[in-house]
Every structure is written in C-alpha cells, then in structure tokens.
CSV table of C-alpha atoms in Angstrom, one decimal:
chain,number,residue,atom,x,y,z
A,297,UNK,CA,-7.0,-4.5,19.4
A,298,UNK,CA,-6.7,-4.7,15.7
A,299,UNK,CA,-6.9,-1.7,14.0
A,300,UNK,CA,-8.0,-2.6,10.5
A,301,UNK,CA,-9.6,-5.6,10.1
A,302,UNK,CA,-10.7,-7.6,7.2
A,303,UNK,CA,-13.0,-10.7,6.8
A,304,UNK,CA,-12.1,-13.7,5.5
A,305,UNK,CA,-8.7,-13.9,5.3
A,306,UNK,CA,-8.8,-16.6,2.1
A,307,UNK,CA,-11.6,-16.5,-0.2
A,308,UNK,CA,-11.7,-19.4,-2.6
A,309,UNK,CA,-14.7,-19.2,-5.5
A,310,UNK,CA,-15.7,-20.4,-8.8
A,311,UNK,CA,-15.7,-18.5,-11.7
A,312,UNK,CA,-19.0,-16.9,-12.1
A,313,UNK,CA,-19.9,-16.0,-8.7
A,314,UNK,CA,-20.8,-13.0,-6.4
A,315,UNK,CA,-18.3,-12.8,-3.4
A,316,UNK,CA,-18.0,-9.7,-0.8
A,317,UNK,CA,-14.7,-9.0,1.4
A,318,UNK,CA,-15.8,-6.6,4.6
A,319,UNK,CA,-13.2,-4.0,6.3
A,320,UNK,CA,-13.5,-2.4,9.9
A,321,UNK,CA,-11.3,0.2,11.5
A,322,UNK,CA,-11.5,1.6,14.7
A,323,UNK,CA,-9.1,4.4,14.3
A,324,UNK,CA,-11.4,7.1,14.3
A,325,UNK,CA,-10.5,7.7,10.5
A,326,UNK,CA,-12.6,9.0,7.7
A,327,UNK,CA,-11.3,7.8,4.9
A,328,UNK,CA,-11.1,4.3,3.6
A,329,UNK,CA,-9.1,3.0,0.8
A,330,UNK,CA,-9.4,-1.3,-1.5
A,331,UNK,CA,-6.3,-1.8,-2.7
A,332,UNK,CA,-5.4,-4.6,-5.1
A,333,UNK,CA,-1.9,-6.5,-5.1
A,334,UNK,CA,-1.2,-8.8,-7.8
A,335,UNK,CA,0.6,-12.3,-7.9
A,336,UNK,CA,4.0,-10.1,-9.1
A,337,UNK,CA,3.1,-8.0,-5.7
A,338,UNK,CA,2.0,-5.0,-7.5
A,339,UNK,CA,0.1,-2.5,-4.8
A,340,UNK,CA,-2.5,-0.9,-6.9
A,341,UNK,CA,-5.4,1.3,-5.6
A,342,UNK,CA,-9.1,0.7,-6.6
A,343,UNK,CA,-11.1,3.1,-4.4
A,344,UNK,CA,-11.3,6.0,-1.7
A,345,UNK,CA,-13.8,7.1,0.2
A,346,UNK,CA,-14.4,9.7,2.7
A,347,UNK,CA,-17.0,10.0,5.3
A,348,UNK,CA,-19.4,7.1,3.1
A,349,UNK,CA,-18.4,9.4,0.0
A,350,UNK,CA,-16.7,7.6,-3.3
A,351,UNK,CA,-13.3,10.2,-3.4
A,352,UNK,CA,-11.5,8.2,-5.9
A,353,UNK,CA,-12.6,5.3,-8.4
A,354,UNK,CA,-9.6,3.8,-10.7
A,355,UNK,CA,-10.8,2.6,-13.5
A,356,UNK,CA,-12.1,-0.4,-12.0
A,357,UNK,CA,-14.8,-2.9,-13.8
A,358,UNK,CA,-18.1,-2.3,-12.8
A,359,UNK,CA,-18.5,-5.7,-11.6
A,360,UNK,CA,-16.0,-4.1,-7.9
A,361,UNK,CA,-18.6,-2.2,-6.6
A,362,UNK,CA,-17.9,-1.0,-2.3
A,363,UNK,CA,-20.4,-0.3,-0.2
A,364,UNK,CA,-20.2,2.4,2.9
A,365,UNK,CA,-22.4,1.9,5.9
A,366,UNK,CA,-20.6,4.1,7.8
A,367,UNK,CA,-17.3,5.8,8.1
A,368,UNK,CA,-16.0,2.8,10.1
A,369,UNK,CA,-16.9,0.0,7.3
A,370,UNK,CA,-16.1,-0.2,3.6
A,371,UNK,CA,-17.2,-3.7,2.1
A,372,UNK,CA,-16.3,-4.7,-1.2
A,373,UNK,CA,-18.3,-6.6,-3.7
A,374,UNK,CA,-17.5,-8.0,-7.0
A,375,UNK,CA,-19.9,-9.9,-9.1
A,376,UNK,CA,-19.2,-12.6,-11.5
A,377,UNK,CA,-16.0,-13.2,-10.5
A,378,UNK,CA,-12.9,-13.9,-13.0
A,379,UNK,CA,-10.0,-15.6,-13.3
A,380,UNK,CA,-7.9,-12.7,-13.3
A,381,UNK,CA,-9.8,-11.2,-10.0
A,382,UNK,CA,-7.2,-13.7,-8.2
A,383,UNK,CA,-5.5,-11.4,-5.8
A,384,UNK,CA,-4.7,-10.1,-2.4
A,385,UNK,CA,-7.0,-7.6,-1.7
A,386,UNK,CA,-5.8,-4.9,1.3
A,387,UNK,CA,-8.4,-2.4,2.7
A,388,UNK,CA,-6.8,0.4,4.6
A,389,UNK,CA,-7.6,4.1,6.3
A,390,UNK,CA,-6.0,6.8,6.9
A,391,UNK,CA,-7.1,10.2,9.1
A,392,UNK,CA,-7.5,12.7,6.0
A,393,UNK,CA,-8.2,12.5,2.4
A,394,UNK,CA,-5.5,14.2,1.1
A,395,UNK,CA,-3.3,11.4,0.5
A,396,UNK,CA,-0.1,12.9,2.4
A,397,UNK,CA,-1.1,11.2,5.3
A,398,UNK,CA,0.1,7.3,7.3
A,399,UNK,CA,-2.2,4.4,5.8
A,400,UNK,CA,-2.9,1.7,7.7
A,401,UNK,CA,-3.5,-1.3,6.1
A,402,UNK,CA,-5.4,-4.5,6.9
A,403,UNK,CA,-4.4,-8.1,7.1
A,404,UNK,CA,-5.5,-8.7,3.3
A,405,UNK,CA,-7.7,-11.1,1.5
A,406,UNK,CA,-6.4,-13.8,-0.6
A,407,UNK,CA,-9.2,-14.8,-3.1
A,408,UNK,CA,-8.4,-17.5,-5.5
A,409,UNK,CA,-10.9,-18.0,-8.4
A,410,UNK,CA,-10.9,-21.4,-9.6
B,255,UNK,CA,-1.4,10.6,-13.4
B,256,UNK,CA,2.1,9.5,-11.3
B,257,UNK,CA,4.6,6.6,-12.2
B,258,UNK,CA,7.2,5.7,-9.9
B,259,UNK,CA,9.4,3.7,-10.6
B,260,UNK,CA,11.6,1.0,-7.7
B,261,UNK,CA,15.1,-0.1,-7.9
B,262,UNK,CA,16.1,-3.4,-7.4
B,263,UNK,CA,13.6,-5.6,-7.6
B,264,UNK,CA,15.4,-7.5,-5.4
B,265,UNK,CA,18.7,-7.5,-2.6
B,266,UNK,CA,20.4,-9.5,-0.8
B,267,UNK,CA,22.8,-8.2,2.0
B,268,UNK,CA,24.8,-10.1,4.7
B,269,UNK,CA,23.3,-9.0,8.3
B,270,UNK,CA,25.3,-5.9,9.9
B,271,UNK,CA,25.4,-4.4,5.7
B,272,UNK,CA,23.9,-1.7,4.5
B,273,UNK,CA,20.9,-1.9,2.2
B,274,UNK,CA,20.0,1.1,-0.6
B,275,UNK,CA,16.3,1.3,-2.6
B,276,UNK,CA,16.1,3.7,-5.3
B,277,UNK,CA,12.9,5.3,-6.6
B,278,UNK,CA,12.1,7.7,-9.2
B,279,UNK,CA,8.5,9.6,-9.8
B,280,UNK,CA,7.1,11.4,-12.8
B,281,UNK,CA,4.9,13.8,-11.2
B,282,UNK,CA,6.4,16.9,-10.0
B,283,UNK,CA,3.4,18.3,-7.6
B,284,UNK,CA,3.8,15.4,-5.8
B,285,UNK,CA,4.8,16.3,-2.0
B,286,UNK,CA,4.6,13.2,-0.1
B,287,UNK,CA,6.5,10.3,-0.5
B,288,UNK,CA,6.3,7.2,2.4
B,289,UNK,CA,8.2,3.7,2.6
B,290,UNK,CA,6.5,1.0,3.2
B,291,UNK,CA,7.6,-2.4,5.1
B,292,UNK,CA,5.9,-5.4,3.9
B,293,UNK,CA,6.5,-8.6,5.7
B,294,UNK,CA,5.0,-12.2,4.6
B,295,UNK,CA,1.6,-12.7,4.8
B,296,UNK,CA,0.5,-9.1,6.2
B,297,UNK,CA,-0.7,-5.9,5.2
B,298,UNK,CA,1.8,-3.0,4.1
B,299,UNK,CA,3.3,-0.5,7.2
B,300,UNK,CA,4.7,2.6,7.2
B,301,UNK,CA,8.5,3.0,8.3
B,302,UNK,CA,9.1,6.1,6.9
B,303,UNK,CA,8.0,9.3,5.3
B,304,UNK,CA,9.5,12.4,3.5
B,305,UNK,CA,7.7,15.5,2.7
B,306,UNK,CA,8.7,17.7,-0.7
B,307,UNK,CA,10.3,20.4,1.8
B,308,UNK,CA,12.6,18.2,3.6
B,309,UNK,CA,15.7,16.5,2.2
B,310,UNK,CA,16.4,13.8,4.5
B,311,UNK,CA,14.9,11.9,7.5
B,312,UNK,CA,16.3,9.6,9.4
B,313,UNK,CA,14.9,7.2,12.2
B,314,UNK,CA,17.5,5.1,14.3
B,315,UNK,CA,19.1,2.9,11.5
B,316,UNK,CA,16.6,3.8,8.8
B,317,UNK,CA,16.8,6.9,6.5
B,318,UNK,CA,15.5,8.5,3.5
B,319,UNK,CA,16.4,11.2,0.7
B,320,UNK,CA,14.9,13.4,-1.5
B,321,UNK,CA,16.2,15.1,-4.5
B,322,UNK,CA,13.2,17.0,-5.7
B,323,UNK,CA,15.2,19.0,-8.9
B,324,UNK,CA,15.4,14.9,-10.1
B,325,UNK,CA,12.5,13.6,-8.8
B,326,UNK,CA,14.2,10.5,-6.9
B,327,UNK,CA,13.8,9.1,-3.1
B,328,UNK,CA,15.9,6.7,-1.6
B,329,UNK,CA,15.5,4.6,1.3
B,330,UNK,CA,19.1,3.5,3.2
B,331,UNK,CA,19.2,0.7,5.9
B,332,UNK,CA,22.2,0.5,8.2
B,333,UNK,CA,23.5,-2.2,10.2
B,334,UNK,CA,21.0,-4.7,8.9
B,335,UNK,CA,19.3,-7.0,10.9
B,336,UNK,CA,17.4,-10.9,9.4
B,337,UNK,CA,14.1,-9.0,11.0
B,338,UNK,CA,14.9,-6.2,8.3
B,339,UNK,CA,13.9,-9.2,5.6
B,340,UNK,CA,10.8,-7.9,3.9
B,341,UNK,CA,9.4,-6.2,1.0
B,342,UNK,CA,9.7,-2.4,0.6
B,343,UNK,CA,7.3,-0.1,-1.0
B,344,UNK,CA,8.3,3.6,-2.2
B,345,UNK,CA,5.0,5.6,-2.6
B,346,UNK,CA,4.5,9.1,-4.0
B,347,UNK,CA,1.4,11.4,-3.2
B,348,UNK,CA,-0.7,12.9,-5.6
B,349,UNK,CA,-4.2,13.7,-7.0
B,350,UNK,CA,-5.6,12.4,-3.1
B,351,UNK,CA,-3.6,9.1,-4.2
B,352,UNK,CA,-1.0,7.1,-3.6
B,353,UNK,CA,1.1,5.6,-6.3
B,354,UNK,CA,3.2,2.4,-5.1
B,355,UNK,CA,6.9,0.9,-6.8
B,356,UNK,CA,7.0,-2.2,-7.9
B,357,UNK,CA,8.3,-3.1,-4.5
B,358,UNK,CA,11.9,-4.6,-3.3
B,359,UNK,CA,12.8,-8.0,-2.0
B,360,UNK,CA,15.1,-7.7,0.9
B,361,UNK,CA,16.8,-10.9,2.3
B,362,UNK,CA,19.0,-10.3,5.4
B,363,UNK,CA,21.7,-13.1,5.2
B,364,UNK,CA,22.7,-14.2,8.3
C-alpha cells in the first residue's frame, strides 16, 4: 500500500497552460510538504501545510498555488506554465510540523514544458 | 535562513570500500539533521538521522557524525555494496524547514 502517492507521474504541457499535480497519504500525518528538484537535482521546498493550514510558503510565484481538501490531500496548481517550471516535483508528509521529524516522500512528478 | 553545504558532488568507490559525505550548515539553532537515500527515478528516503544532542549514530554499516562547535555532519558507509549506488542528501532542520545539500552521486563499482 503506497504511502504517498502522487498523480501523474509525467506531465508534459505547453507553455502557457494551467496544469495540477495531486498528492495522497495515508499515513495518518498532518502535515504535507511540494518540494521542487531541479535538472542539477537540487531539493528545494515550496510549501508546508498543517491540518489544511499554509505553515510555510518559499517565495514561490503566485502562479504555484496548493490546495487542501483535507489533511490527507495537498494538490498543486500552477497557472501559465514556464519554461523554467520544468522539474520533478516531490510531495511528501511527515507526522508533525516541526520539521525534526522522518519525511516521506512521493514517487515525483516529472513535468516537462515544451 | 539555513545553507548547507554537500561534499563531493560525486564518488566513486569499489564495492566492499568505504564511502565518506561531508556537510556543513550555517545555522546554529538547527537541531535536526537527516540523510537522505535517493535512488533513480523515486522519491527521497530517509537512512539516517542525528539530533543536535547526539554525536554519532550508527545503523548496521551506515553511520553519521556531528560536530556541532563546527557546524559539520558526516555520513560514513562501510563495506559498500552496488545497491548502496544512489544519491545522498544531508538536510538540516530549522525554522519548521528543511534545508537539503546539493546532493552526492554514489557509484558502487563492482
């Protein structure tokens, strides 16, 4: 049973358009981390959130903007895609906020704007 | 905000070898700092962690040190094994955060 799951696994989009990448745990964890990793492999984090609330925001464009349902789900949606969007994108969780804790991280999501 | 910094980039060791990563941080309230094992084509996992009031950890033929008076970690791998060929991640914990090295390249030559 996978514990962090993302969907799709390969996301390939023009320039210009609105995309979403969606992220399920089932570890009972409240919070919920996006994490970007360049082409050089860089691991870079975009957001947090706790219990459906934002915790941590990273300077990232207004056009990332994730979406909580619930403490189980943290989608990510980016409008008007660009070329340097062109990444891995990991979503992970981890039991506590605090940031001293495991993260567990998802499969990824390689999107490729053309 | 933190800044750690990963040394190599990347290694290459001949299996049953010992492999060393080095990593320094800027931030001295940091308290956590976790290894990370990244293989191809999957998401980062944790192999081992270190917390500010411990020096060194060690699990089976993986350990890890920490000099907090110079703010540097270290991550050692004994007897190395081709399934030990991955990328590794240093982290350090602060501000709710993680902050990630630039990551090392491990190849296990057989």
């Amino acid at each position: 049973d996978t514990a962090v799951s993302q969907t799709p696994k390969y996301l390939v989009t023009q320039m210009g358009n609105d995309k979403s990448i969606k992220c399920e745990q089932n570890l009972g964890h409240d919070t919920m981390y996006w994490y970007k990793q360049d082409s050089k492999k860089f691991l870079k984090i975009m957001f947090s959130y706790n219990n459906k609330e934002l915790i941590i925001n990273e300077t990232v464009p207004n056009r990332f903007s994730p979406k909580s349902p619930d403490k189980a789900h943290l989608n990510l949606h980016i409008n008007s895609l660009e070329l340097g969007d062109s990444a891995v994108y990991f979503c992970a969780s981890s039991h506590e906020t605090s940031g001293d804790n495991e993260q567990f991280f998802g499969p990824g999501t390689r999107l490729t704007v053309l | 905000g933190e800044n750690v910094e990963q040394h190599p980039s990347t290694l290459s060791v001949q299996e049953g070898d010992s492999a060393v990563i080095k990593c320094t941080y800027s931030d001295s309230a940091s308290n956590y700092f976790p290894w990370y094992k990244q293989e191809l084509g999957k998401g980062p996992q944790l192999i081992i962690d270190i917390r500010s009031n411990v020096g060194e950890k060690k699990d089976q033929r993986i350990a890890v040190t920490l000099n907090k008076t110079a703010k540097h970690f270290s991550l050692h791998i004994t007897e190395t094994q081709p399934e030990d060929s991955a990328v590794y991640f240093c982290a350090a914990s602060s501000d709710y955060k993680l902050s990630f090295g630039a990551g090392t390249t491990v190849t296990v030559r057989a």
